[in-house]
Amino acid sequence: MPFAPSQIIVRRYVRAGRTTFAKPMRVVSDDEAGLLLWMPVGTEHAQLTDTDGSTLHDRPLHEMRDPRLVRKKWRFWDILVLMPAGAAYSVWWFFSPEGGFGGWYVNLETPFTRRPEGVDTTDLVLDIVVSPDLSWEWKDEDEFAAAIGAPGYFDAATAGEIRAEGERLIALAKAGAFPFDGTHTGFRPDPAWAQLIGEIIPPLQ
């Protein structure tokens, strides 16, 4: 069943049976185009963090000593996130808190699965940043290279498939094709959504 517009759900990253990120987000729409979600700056979310404050951006999961989910505040950009059904990526639109469009972020990830209270996906580490002028750059390439062959991640062949999917999306960006064609760049949330929604994150484990 699709989620209802304005419903609050939790978008989770999972790896090796553990939740590594939990973001409460507002449903904009859930239809043939995909699941479209909104999260403003200041929203409380949870991120897997080791005892020294490091995260999965700093070291892979199997090298962490005692990681736990830690509540944090989302900073810098309001985000609109499109998760097409069956797609190995999500596309994020960045907005300043004042409403200005700041560009796109392509998060390579496994196709999402639904839960009654939200969706789960596994982050595939490699990402792409696309500026409003459609220039682009890879993000987290070093982290991606270090993850190849690591427990709970992916082998070299799968890494090649992940990069190929990224290259396909880069080609869309270069061409100014959807989702990089101006769609949603003027998005404004319902004023009723201004209330922060972090209180719905379930108890952390």
N, CA and C of each residue as an Amber inpcrd file, in Angstrom:
protein
   615
   0.8340000  -1.1880000   0.0000000   0.0000000   0.0000000   0.0000000
   0.8770000   1.2490000   0.0000000   0.5310000   2.2550000  -0.7830000
   1.3270000   3.4820000  -0.7750000   1.1640000   4.2320000   0.5430000
   2.1710000   5.0250000   0.8670000   2.0750000   5.9030000   2.0240000
   1.2180000   7.1100000   1.6500000   0.5870000   7.7140000   2.6450000
  -0.3090000   8.8390000   2.4100000   0.4640000  10.1530000   2.3980000
   0.0720000  11.0920000   1.5500000   0.6980000  12.4160000   1.5820000
   0.6270000  13.0310000   2.9750000   1.7300000  13.6360000   3.3780000
   1.9570000  14.2780000   4.6910000   2.2340000  13.2840000   5.8110000
   2.1270000  11.9790000   5.5400000   2.4750000  10.9700000   6.5450000
   3.9570000  11.0620000   6.8750000   4.3060000  10.8080000   8.1220000
   5.7100000  10.7710000   8.5420000   6.1560000   9.3220000   8.5900000
   7.2420000   9.0230000   7.8830000   7.8120000   7.6780000   7.8890000
   9.3040000   7.7910000   8.2270000   9.9450000   6.6490000   8.4600000
  11.3840000   6.6390000   8.7410000  12.1040000   5.9440000   7.5930000
  13.0020000   6.6870000   6.9620000  13.8840000   6.1320000   5.9250000
  15.1480000   5.6320000   6.6320000  15.4090000   4.3230000   6.5190000
  16.5460000   3.7250000   7.2180000  17.5770000   3.1850000   6.2320000
  18.8530000   3.3260000   6.6110000  19.9250000   2.5630000   5.9880000
  20.2080000   1.3770000   6.8900000  20.3910000   0.2050000   6.2900000
  20.7300000  -0.9930000   7.0630000  21.9550000  -1.6510000   6.4260000
  22.7780000  -2.2580000   7.2790000  23.9510000  -2.9930000   6.8030000
  24.2620000  -4.1080000   7.7950000  24.4230000  -5.3170000   7.2640000
  24.7570000  -6.4730000   8.0940000  23.7950000  -6.6080000   9.2730000
  22.5090000  -6.3540000   9.0070000  21.4960000  -6.5180000  10.0320000
  21.3850000  -5.3790000  11.0260000  22.1390000  -4.3040000  10.8150000
  22.1100000  -3.1730000  11.7360000  21.5700000  -1.9370000  11.0320000
  20.8390000  -1.1190000  11.7770000  20.4510000   0.1950000  11.2690000
  21.6450000   1.1220000  11.4050000  22.0170000   1.7770000  10.3090000
  23.1550000   2.6950000  10.3390000  22.7290000   4.1580000  10.2390000
  21.5160000   4.3960000   9.7820000  20.9650000   5.7540000   9.6870000
  19.4540000   5.6320000   9.7940000  18.8050000   6.5440000  10.4810000
  17.3470000   6.5840000  10.5540000  16.9140000   8.0400000  10.4490000
  16.1750000   8.3550000   9.3790000  15.7580000   9.7300000   9.1270000
  14.2340000   9.7960000   9.0600000  13.5970000  10.5130000   9.9660000
  12.1610000  10.7100000   9.8520000  11.8810000  11.7170000   8.7510000
  10.9670000  11.3810000   7.8320000  10.7100000  12.2270000   6.6800000
   9.2140000  12.2950000   6.4070000   8.8180000  13.4000000   5.7840000
   7.4200000  13.6280000   5.4520000   7.1520000  13.1580000   4.0180000
   6.0870000  12.3920000   3.8150000   5.7270000  11.9300000   2.4770000
   5.0940000  13.0800000   1.7000000   5.6830000  13.4010000   0.5400000
   5.0900000  14.3620000  -0.3860000   4.1350000  13.6400000  -1.3200000
   4.6090000  12.5380000  -1.8940000   3.7710000  11.7180000  -2.7710000
   4.3640000  10.3200000  -2.8410000   3.5480000   9.3740000  -3.2370000
   3.9660000   7.9790000  -3.3690000   3.1520000   7.3910000  -4.5220000
   3.7550000   7.4140000  -5.7320000   3.0250000   7.0280000  -6.9260000
   3.9640000   6.3930000  -7.9380000   3.5690000   6.3340000  -9.2000000
   4.3710000   5.6640000 -10.2230000   5.7230000   6.3280000 -10.4320000
   5.8740000   7.5960000 -10.0710000   7.1590000   8.2770000 -10.1970000
   8.1240000   7.8790000  -9.0880000   7.5940000   7.3460000  -7.9940000
   8.4310000   6.9470000  -6.8750000   7.9220000   7.5390000  -5.5760000
   8.6680000   7.2910000  -4.5300000   8.3640000   7.8140000  -3.2020000
   9.1290000   9.1180000  -3.0260000   8.4010000  10.2100000  -2.8080000
   9.0020000  11.5380000  -2.6810000   8.8550000  11.9900000  -1.2370000
   9.9930000  12.3270000  -0.6020000  10.0400000  12.6020000   0.8320000
  10.6850000  13.9580000   1.1030000  10.3460000  14.5510000   2.2450000
  10.8520000  15.8680000   2.6250000  11.4020000  15.8210000   4.0520000
  12.5510000  16.4810000   4.2760000  13.1060000  16.6070000   5.6190000
  13.8060000  17.9520000   5.7530000  13.3910000  18.7910000   6.7010000
  14.0080000  20.1010000   6.8590000  15.2070000  20.0990000   7.8030000
  16.0030000  21.1460000   7.6830000  17.0950000  21.3880000   8.6270000
  16.5350000  21.3980000  10.0510000  17.2980000  20.8250000  10.9680000
  16.8940000  20.7840000  12.3680000  16.1980000  19.5140000  12.7800000
  15.8400000  18.6680000  11.8030000  15.1670000  17.4140000  12.1350000
  16.1140000  16.4810000  12.8860000  15.6310000  15.8870000  13.9450000
  16.4490000  14.9330000  14.6900000  16.4310000  13.5890000  13.9880000
  17.6290000  13.0680000  13.7150000  17.7740000  11.7640000  13.0950000
  18.7830000  10.9670000  13.9160000  19.0710000   9.7440000  13.4840000
  20.0170000   8.9070000  14.2280000  21.0590000   8.3580000  13.2650000
  22.3220000   8.3720000  13.6960000  23.4280000   7.8990000  12.8660000
  24.3110000   6.9660000  13.6820000  24.7260000   5.8580000  13.0620000
  25.6220000   4.9290000  13.7510000  26.9730000   5.5930000  13.9580000
  27.4070000   5.6500000  15.2150000  28.6060000   6.3950000  15.5910000
  29.4180000   5.5730000  16.5700000  30.7440000   5.5430000  16.3700000
  31.6210000   4.7630000  17.2510000  31.9670000   5.5640000  18.4970000
  32.6660000   4.9270000  19.4180000  32.9680000   5.5520000  20.7020000
  33.8240000   6.8070000  20.5600000  34.6260000   6.8910000  19.5010000
  35.4710000   8.0670000  19.2900000  34.8070000   9.1250000  18.4180000
  33.5280000   8.9370000  18.1130000  32.8020000   9.9000000  17.3080000
  32.8550000   9.6460000  15.8110000  33.5980000   8.6280000  15.3840000
  33.7030000   8.3420000  13.9550000  32.4190000   7.6620000  13.4590000
  32.1710000   7.8010000  12.1510000  30.9960000   7.2140000  11.5180000
  31.4550000   6.3250000  10.3600000  30.5040000   5.8020000   9.6200000
  30.8460000   4.9560000   8.4720000  31.5450000   5.7390000   7.3660000
  31.5240000   7.0600000   7.4250000  32.3300000   7.8470000   6.4850000
  33.8140000   7.7610000   6.8350000  34.1150000   7.3950000   8.0700000
  35.5080000   7.3500000   8.5250000  36.1160000   5.9580000   8.4650000
  35.2960000   4.9260000   8.7030000  35.7920000   3.5470000   8.6490000
  34.6350000   2.5970000   8.4090000  34.8820000   1.4460000   7.7800000
  33.7930000   0.4900000   7.5370000  33.2920000  -0.1170000   8.8420000
  32.1040000  -0.6810000   8.7720000  31.4230000  -1.1650000   9.9700000
  32.2550000  -2.1830000  10.7350000  32.9230000  -3.1090000  10.0500000
  33.6380000  -4.1740000  10.7590000  34.8640000  -3.6590000  11.5130000
  35.2950000  -2.4230000  11.2290000  36.4370000  -1.8550000  11.9420000
  36.0180000  -1.0050000  13.1380000  34.7120000  -0.8100000  13.3130000
  34.2480000  -0.0410000  14.4590000  34.3280000  -0.8900000  15.7210000
  34.5480000  -0.2520000  16.8680000  34.7250000  -0.9740000  18.1240000
  33.4170000  -1.2160000  18.8520000  32.6390000  -0.1660000  19.0610000
  31.3720000  -0.3060000  19.7700000  30.3850000   0.7310000  19.2290000
  29.9660000   0.5730000  17.9620000  29.0990000   1.5930000  17.3650000
  27.6840000   1.5500000  17.9240000  27.1090000   2.7270000  18.0600000
  25.7340000   2.8620000  18.5400000  25.0480000   3.9720000  17.7650000
  23.7250000   3.8650000  17.6550000  22.9660000   4.9450000  17.0410000
  22.9300000   6.1430000  17.9790000  23.2680000   7.2970000  17.4370000
  23.3360000   8.5350000  18.2110000  22.4020000   9.5600000  17.5630000
  21.6040000  10.2260000  18.3700000  20.7040000  11.2500000  17.8600000
  21.4870000  12.5130000  17.4980000  21.1710000  13.0700000  16.3370000
  21.8340000  14.2820000  15.8670000  20.7940000  15.1670000  15.1930000
  21.1610000  16.4240000  14.9260000  20.3000000  17.3410000  14.2050000
  20.7720000  17.4440000  12.7540000  19.8310000  17.3480000  11.8110000
  20.1550000  17.5110000  10.4020000  20.5280000  18.9680000  10.1390000
  21.6550000  19.1690000   9.4240000  22.1870000  20.5180000   9.2550000
  22.2820000  20.9150000   7.7890000  22.4150000  22.1870000   7.5700000
  22.7970000  22.8250000   6.3030000  21.6780000  22.9160000   5.2670000
  21.0980000  21.8040000   4.8300000  20.1570000  21.8210000   3.7200000
  18.8520000  21.1340000   4.0890000  17.7290000  21.7390000   3.7060000
  16.4720000  21.0020000   3.6220000  16.5960000  20.0590000   2.4180000
  16.0130000  18.8840000   2.4910000  16.1530000  17.9430000   1.3750000
  14.8000000  17.3680000   0.9390000  14.6740000  17.2570000  -0.3660000
  13.5830000  16.5430000  -1.0160000  14.2020000  15.3090000  -1.6490000
  13.7150000  14.1250000  -1.3330000  14.3480000  12.8690000  -1.7510000
  13.3600000  12.0420000  -2.5660000  13.7820000  11.6850000  -3.7830000
  12.9810000  10.8140000  -4.6400000  13.5990000   9.4180000  -4.6560000
  12.7880000   8.4090000  -4.3220000  13.2040000   7.0190000  -4.3380000
  12.3380000   6.2800000  -5.3590000  12.7860000   6.1720000  -6.6250000
  11.9820000   5.4310000  -7.6060000  11.9260000   3.9500000  -7.2500000
  10.7860000   3.3240000  -7.4570000  10.6370000   1.9000000  -7.1610000
  11.6090000   1.0830000  -8.0020000  12.3380000   0.1770000  -7.3620000
  13.2600000  -0.7040000  -8.0630000  14.5690000  -0.0750000  -8.4510000
  14.7940000   1.1960000  -8.1350000  16.0090000   1.8970000  -8.5450000
  17.1290000   1.6960000  -7.5270000  18.3570000   1.6460000  -8.0230000
  19.5240000   1.4940000  -7.1520000  20.1320000   2.8560000  -6.8240000
  19.2740000   3.8140000  -6.5530000  19.7220000   5.1630000  -6.2010000
  18.5330000   5.9430000  -5.6430000  18.8260000   7.0370000  -4.9770000
  17.8340000   8.0740000  -4.7050000  18.4260000   9.3910000  -5.1720000
  17.5690000  10.3370000  -5.5030000  18.0100000  11.6730000  -5.9110000
  17.4850000  12.6640000  -4.8800000  18.3940000  13.5230000  -4.4140000
  18.0450000  14.5260000  -3.4180000  18.1280000  15.9150000  -4.0450000
  17.1350000  16.7420000  -3.7590000  17.1860000  18.1580000  -4.0980000
  17.5590000  18.9160000  -2.8350000  18.5850000  19.7580000  -2.9030000
  19.0170000  20.5570000  -1.7600000  18.3730000  21.9460000  -1.8200000
  17.8640000  22.3980000  -0.6790000  17.3110000  23.7400000  -0.5670000
  17.8780000  24.4070000   0.6820000  18.1800000  25.6930000   0.5710000
  18.5460000  26.4500000   1.7630000  17.3060000  26.6030000   2.6320000
  17.4870000  26.8450000   3.9280000  16.3030000  27.0520000   4.7790000
  15.4280000  28.2110000   4.3050000  16.0060000  29.1140000   3.5070000
  15.2280000  30.2150000   2.9490000  14.4870000  29.8170000   1.6740000
  14.7730000  28.6220000   1.1520000  14.0510000  28.1090000   0.0040000
  14.8120000  28.0840000  -1.2980000  16.0480000  28.5990000  -1.3310000
  16.8180000  28.6050000  -2.5630000  17.3100000  27.2180000  -2.9390000
  17.2610000  26.8920000  -4.2250000  17.7150000  25.5860000  -4.7000000
  19.2400000  25.5450000  -4.7440000  19.8270000  24.4640000  -4.1710000
  21.2800000  24.3740000  -4.0670000  21.9220000  23.2670000  -4.8680000
  21.1340000  22.4930000  -5.6270000  21.7100000  21.4150000  -6.4170000
  21.1290000  20.0700000  -6.0420000  21.6900000  19.0440000  -6.6740000
  21.2210000  17.6690000  -6.4860000  22.3150000  16.8050000  -5.8540000
  21.8770000  15.7300000  -5.2440000  22.7770000  14.7230000  -4.6880000
  22.2340000  13.3730000  -5.1130000  23.0580000  12.5570000  -5.7370000
  22.6550000  11.2070000  -6.1230000  23.2630000  10.2400000  -5.1250000
  22.4270000   9.5800000  -4.3620000  22.8820000   8.5940000  -3.3930000
  22.6900000   7.2010000  -3.9900000  23.7770000   6.5250000  -4.3200000
  23.6830000   5.1700000  -4.8510000  23.3730000   4.2200000  -3.6910000
  22.3450000   3.4180000  -3.8530000  21.8400000   2.5790000  -2.7630000
  21.0290000   1.4410000  -3.3580000  20.7570000   0.4270000  -2.5680000
  19.9640000  -0.7020000  -3.0630000  18.5050000  -0.2920000  -3.2160000
  17.7440000  -0.9520000  -4.1040000  16.3120000  -0.6650000  -4.1950000
  15.6450000  -0.8230000  -2.8310000  14.7660000   0.1130000  -2.5060000
  14.1990000   0.1290000  -1.1610000  13.1230000  -0.9440000  -0.9810000
  12.9840000  -1.3600000   0.2560000  11.8850000  -2.2290000   0.6670000
  11.0120000  -1.4720000   1.6600000   9.7410000  -1.7980000   1.6650000
   8.7900000  -1.1020000   2.5220000   8.5800000  -1.8320000   3.8490000
   8.3710000  -1.0590000   4.8910000   7.8990000  -1.5240000   6.1860000
   6.6230000  -0.7410000   6.5010000   5.8150000  -1.1680000   7.4480000
   4.6110000  -0.3880000   7.7700000   4.9320000   1.0510000   8.1640000
   6.0910000   1.2450000   8.8060000   6.4260000   2.5750000   9.3040000
   7.4920000   3.2860000   8.4740000   7.8870000   2.7000000   7.3320000
   8.9000000   3.3810000   6.5370000   9.5140000   2.4920000   5.4810000
  10.7460000   2.8320000   5.0980000  11.4600000   2.1020000   4.0500000
  12.8930000   1.8390000   4.4840000  13.4650000   0.7430000   3.9570000
  14.8430000   0.3660000   4.2250000  15.6170000   0.2910000   2.9230000
  16.8820000   0.6840000   2.9720000  17.7960000   0.5400000   1.8560000
  19.1950000   0.3820000   2.4300000  20.1400000  -0.0410000   1.5960000
  21.5390000  -0.1310000   2.0080000  22.3500000   0.8460000   1.1680000
  23.0620000   1.7180000   1.8360000  23.8840000   2.7040000   1.1520000
  25.0320000   2.0070000   0.4230000  25.2740000   2.3980000  -0.8170000
  26.3400000   1.7970000  -1.6280000  27.5850000   2.6810000  -1.6940000
  27.6870000   3.6290000  -0.7940000  28.8890000   4.4120000  -0.4720000
  29.1950000   5.4910000  -1.5060000  29.2520000   5.1390000  -2.7780000
  29.6220000   6.1070000  -3.8100000  28.4310000   7.0240000  -4.1170000
  28.7200000   8.3250000  -4.2520000  27.6660000   9.3060000  -4.4880000
  28.1050000  10.2990000  -5.5570000  27.1750000  11.1300000  -6.0020000
  27.4450000  12.1460000  -7.0170000  26.8040000  13.4480000  -6.5700000
  27.5320000  14.5390000  -6.7020000  27.0010000  15.8800000  -6.4320000
  26.8400000  16.5880000  -7.7650000  25.6530000  17.1210000  -8.0190000
  25.3650000  17.8460000  -9.2590000  24.9640000  19.2680000  -8.8960000
  25.6780000  20.2410000  -9.4270000  25.4090000  21.6450000  -9.1420000
  24.2470000  22.1580000  -9.9830000  23.6610000  23.2900000  -9.6020000
  22.5490000  23.8350000 -10.3990000  22.9030000  24.0770000 -11.8620000
  24.1960000  24.3240000 -12.1630000  24.6010000  24.5190000 -13.5580000
  24.8850000  23.2000000 -14.2750000  24.5830000  22.0650000 -13.6230000
  24.7310000  20.7040000 -14.1400000  26.1720000  20.2200000 -14.1890000
  27.1120000  20.9690000 -13.6410000  28.4400000  20.3980000 -13.4290000
  28.3290000  19.3660000 -12.3130000  29.2500000  18.4130000 -12.2670000
  29.1000000  17.2970000 -11.3380000  30.4540000  16.8210000 -10.8470000
  30.4310000  16.0420000  -9.7730000  31.6350000  15.3880000  -9.2610000
  31.2530000  14.1750000  -8.4440000  32.1250000  13.1620000  -8.4890000
  31.9520000  12.0040000  -7.6140000  32.1880000  12.4250000  -6.1720000
  31.5630000  11.7330000  -5.2410000  31.7770000  11.9490000  -3.8130000
  32.0720000  10.6120000  -3.1540000  32.9980000  10.6190000  -2.1830000
  33.3300000   9.4440000  -1.3630000  33.9950000   8.3280000  -2.1610000
  34.7980000   8.6920000  -3.1610000  35.4800000   7.6710000  -3.9550000
  36.4800000   6.8750000  -3.1190000  37.2050000   7.5290000  -2.2230000
  38.1620000   6.8110000  -1.3800000  37.4460000   5.8290000  -0.4620000
  36.3550000   6.2800000   0.1160000  35.5540000   5.4110000   0.9920000
  35.0050000   4.2250000   0.2110000  34.5710000   4.4690000  -1.0130000
  34.0440000   3.4180000  -1.8750000  35.1220000   2.3810000  -2.1760000
  36.3200000   2.8320000  -2.5340000  37.4160000   1.9140000  -2.8420000
  37.7660000   1.0580000  -1.6270000  37.7620000   1.6730000  -0.4440000
  38.1120000   0.9400000   0.7770000  37.0550000  -0.1060000   1.1340000
  35.8080000   0.0920000   0.6870000  34.7270000  -0.8260000   1.0320000
  34.7190000  -2.0840000   0.1660000  35.3810000  -2.0480000  -0.9840000
  35.3490000  -3.1990000  -1.8960000  36.0120000  -4.4070000  -1.2280000
  35.2680000  -5.4790000  -1.1040000  35.7800000  -6.6970000  -0.4750000
  35.6740000  -6.7230000   1.0350000  35.2640000  -5.6140000   1.6610000
  35.1460000  -5.5810000   3.1170000  33.9050000  -6.3480000   3.5600000
  33.9320000  -6.9670000   4.7410000  32.7640000  -7.7090000   5.2250000
  31.5200000  -6.8280000   5.2630000  30.4250000  -7.3400000   4.7080000
  29.1680000  -6.6120000   4.7350000  29.0030000  -5.5850000   3.6340000
  29.9720000  -5.4950000   2.7160000  29.8970000  -4.5040000   1.6460000
  29.6950000  -5.2000000   0.2930000  30.6020000  -5.0750000  -0.6430000
  30.3920000  -5.6020000  -1.9910000  31.7240000  -5.9900000  -2.5990000
  31.6660000  -6.8900000  -3.5920000  32.8910000  -7.3240000  -4.2530000
  33.2000000  -6.3950000  -5.4360000  34.3020000  -6.6660000  -6.1070000
  34.7550000  -5.7820000  -7.1820000  33.7600000  -5.7480000  -8.3330000
  33.1520000  -6.9000000  -8.6530000  32.1890000  -6.9290000  -9.7540000
  30.9740000  -6.0600000  -9.4350000  30.4730000  -6.1630000  -8.2120000
  29.3320000  -5.3380000  -7.8150000  29.7100000  -3.8700000  -7.7740000
  30.9360000  -3.5880000  -7.3410000  31.4080000  -2.2000000  -7.3340000
  31.3850000  -1.6190000  -8.7480000  31.7360000  -2.4300000  -9.7330000
  31.6760000  -1.9790000 -11.1170000  30.2610000  -1.6520000 -11.5450000
  29.3060000  -2.4510000 -11.1030000  27.8970000  -2.2010000 -11.4340000
  27.4050000  -0.9200000 -10.7590000  27.8450000  -0.7030000  -9.5330000
  27.4550000   0.5170000  -8.8140000  27.9710000   1.7530000  -9.5470000
  29.2480000   1.7200000  -9.9390000  29.8210000   2.8600000 -10.6600000
  29.1360000   3.0550000 -12.0070000  28.7970000   1.9650000 -12.6800000
  28.1220000   2.0800000 -13.9720000  26.7630000   2.7670000 -13.8160000
  26.0490000   2.4480000 -12.7550000  24.7740000   3.1240000 -12.5130000
  25.0030000   4.6140000 -12.2540000  26.0730000   4.9260000 -11.5290000
  26.4040000   6.3310000 -11.3240000  26.7180000   7.0320000 -12.6310000
  27.4440000   6.3710000 -13.5140000  27.7850000   6.9700000 -14.8110000
  26.5310000   7.1940000 -15.6540000  25.5510000   6.2970000 -15.5320000
  24.2940000   6.4790000 -16.2570000  23.5840000   7.7430000 -15.7790000
  23.5850000   7.9820000 -14.4810000  22.9360000   9.1650000 -13.9320000
  23.7220000  10.4350000 -14.2620000  25.0440000  10.3210000 -14.3200000
  25.8560000  11.4680000 -14.7410000  25.5000000  11.8680000 -16.1680000
  25.2820000  10.8860000 -17.0340000  24.8910000  11.1850000 -18.4160000
  23.5630000  11.9360000 -18.4510000  22.6130000  11.5710000 -17.5820000
  21.3500000  12.2980000 -17.5040000  21.5780000  13.7370000 -17.0620000
  22.4780000  13.9110000 -16.0810000  22.7750000  15.2620000 -15.6090000
  23.4020000  16.1040000 -16.7190000  24.3490000  15.5360000 -17.4510000
  24.9890000  16.2720000 -18.5380000  23.9670000  16.7040000 -19.5850000
  22.9700000  15.8660000 -19.8020000  21.9550000  16.1530000 -20.8150000
  20.8320000  17.0420000 -20.2850000  20.8290000  17.3130000 -18.9910000
  19.7410000  18.0760000 -18.4050000  18.4190000  17.3330000 -18.4620000
  18.5000000  16.0000000 -18.4370000  17.3080000  15.1590000 -18.4910000
  16.7920000  14.8970000 -17.0760000  15.5390000  14.4550000 -16.9670000
  14.9710000  14.1450000 -15.6590000  15.8780000  13.1600000 -14.9180000
  16.1220000  13.3810000 -13.6460000  15.5260000  14.3700000 -12.7530000
  16.2620000  15.7060000 -12.6740000  17.1680000  15.9560000 -13.6230000
  18.0030000  17.1560000 -13.5960000  17.5090000  18.2110000 -14.5850000
  16.2130000  18.2160000 -14.8360000  15.6270000  19.0850000 -15.8620000
  14.8460000  20.2570000 -15.2800000  15.0170000  20.5270000 -14.0150000
  14.2820000  21.6050000 -13.3630000  13.0860000  21.1280000 -12.5710000
  12.7060000  19.8610000 -12.7310000  11.6080000  19.3130000 -11.9380000
  11.9030000  19.4720000 -10.4450000  10.9460000  19.9680000  -9.7110000
  10.9930000  20.1250000  -8.2410000  11.9410000  21.2200000  -7.7600000
  12.6590000  21.9240000  -8.6360000  13.6150000  22.9180000  -8.1430000
  12.9230000  24.1140000  -7.4850000  11.6460000  24.2880000  -7.7640000
  10.8830000  25.3410000  -7.1080000   9.9990000  24.8250000  -5.9850000
  10.2770000  23.6250000  -5.5100000   9.4370000  23.0060000  -4.4810000
   9.4100000  23.8430000  -3.2040000   8.2410000  23.9280000  -2.6210000
   8.0680000  24.5370000  -1.3100000   7.1910000  23.6090000  -0.4720000
   7.5930000  23.3280000   0.7490000   6.7870000  22.4300000   1.5900000
   5.5220000  23.1080000   2.0820000   4.5760000  22.2940000   2.4500000
   3.3770000  22.7920000   3.1070000   3.7990000  23.4930000   4.4000000
   3.3430000  24.7310000   4.6410000   3.7200000  25.4220000   5.8830000
   3.3930000  24.6320000   7.1380000   2.4150000  23.7490000   7.0470000
   2.0390000  22.9500000   8.2130000   3.1060000  21.9310000   8.5720000
   4.0960000  21.7290000   7.6820000   5.1410000  20.7520000   7.9300000
   6.3360000  21.3390000   8.6750000   6.2260000  22.5680000   9.1250000
   7.3760000  23.2290000   9.7520000   7.7800000  22.5620000  11.0650000
   6.8420000  21.9020000  11.7150000   7.1640000  21.2430000  12.9880000
   8.1970000  20.1380000  12.7540000   9.2400000  20.1350000  13.5730000
  10.2700000  19.1090000  13.4530000   9.6930000  17.7650000  13.8850000
  10.2460000  16.6920000  13.3050000   9.5810000  15.3920000  13.4360000
  10.4900000  14.3140000  14.0010000  11.5730000  14.6930000  14.6380000
  12.5110000  13.7050000  15.1270000  11.9870000  12.8340000  16.2370000
  10.9250000  13.2830000  16.9060000  10.4250000  12.5090000  18.0420000
   9.8570000  11.1610000  17.6320000   9.6840000  10.9330000  16.3200000
   9.1240000   9.6380000  15.9270000  10.1890000   8.5690000  15.7280000
  11.4720000   8.9400000  15.8280000  12.4970000   7.9020000  15.7140000
  12.2670000   6.8800000  16.8280000  12.2520000   5.5870000  16.4880000
  12.0160000   4.5790000  17.5290000  13.1800000   4.5260000  18.5140000
  12.9940000   3.8680000  19.6430000  14.1030000   3.7420000  20.6110000
  15.3580000   3.2070000  19.9410000  16.4820000   3.8170000  20.2500000
  17.7370000   3.4380000  19.6040000  18.3080000   2.1860000  20.2480000
  18.9260000   1.3680000  19.4010000  19.5050000   0.1100000  19.8810000
  21.0060000   0.1060000  19.6510000
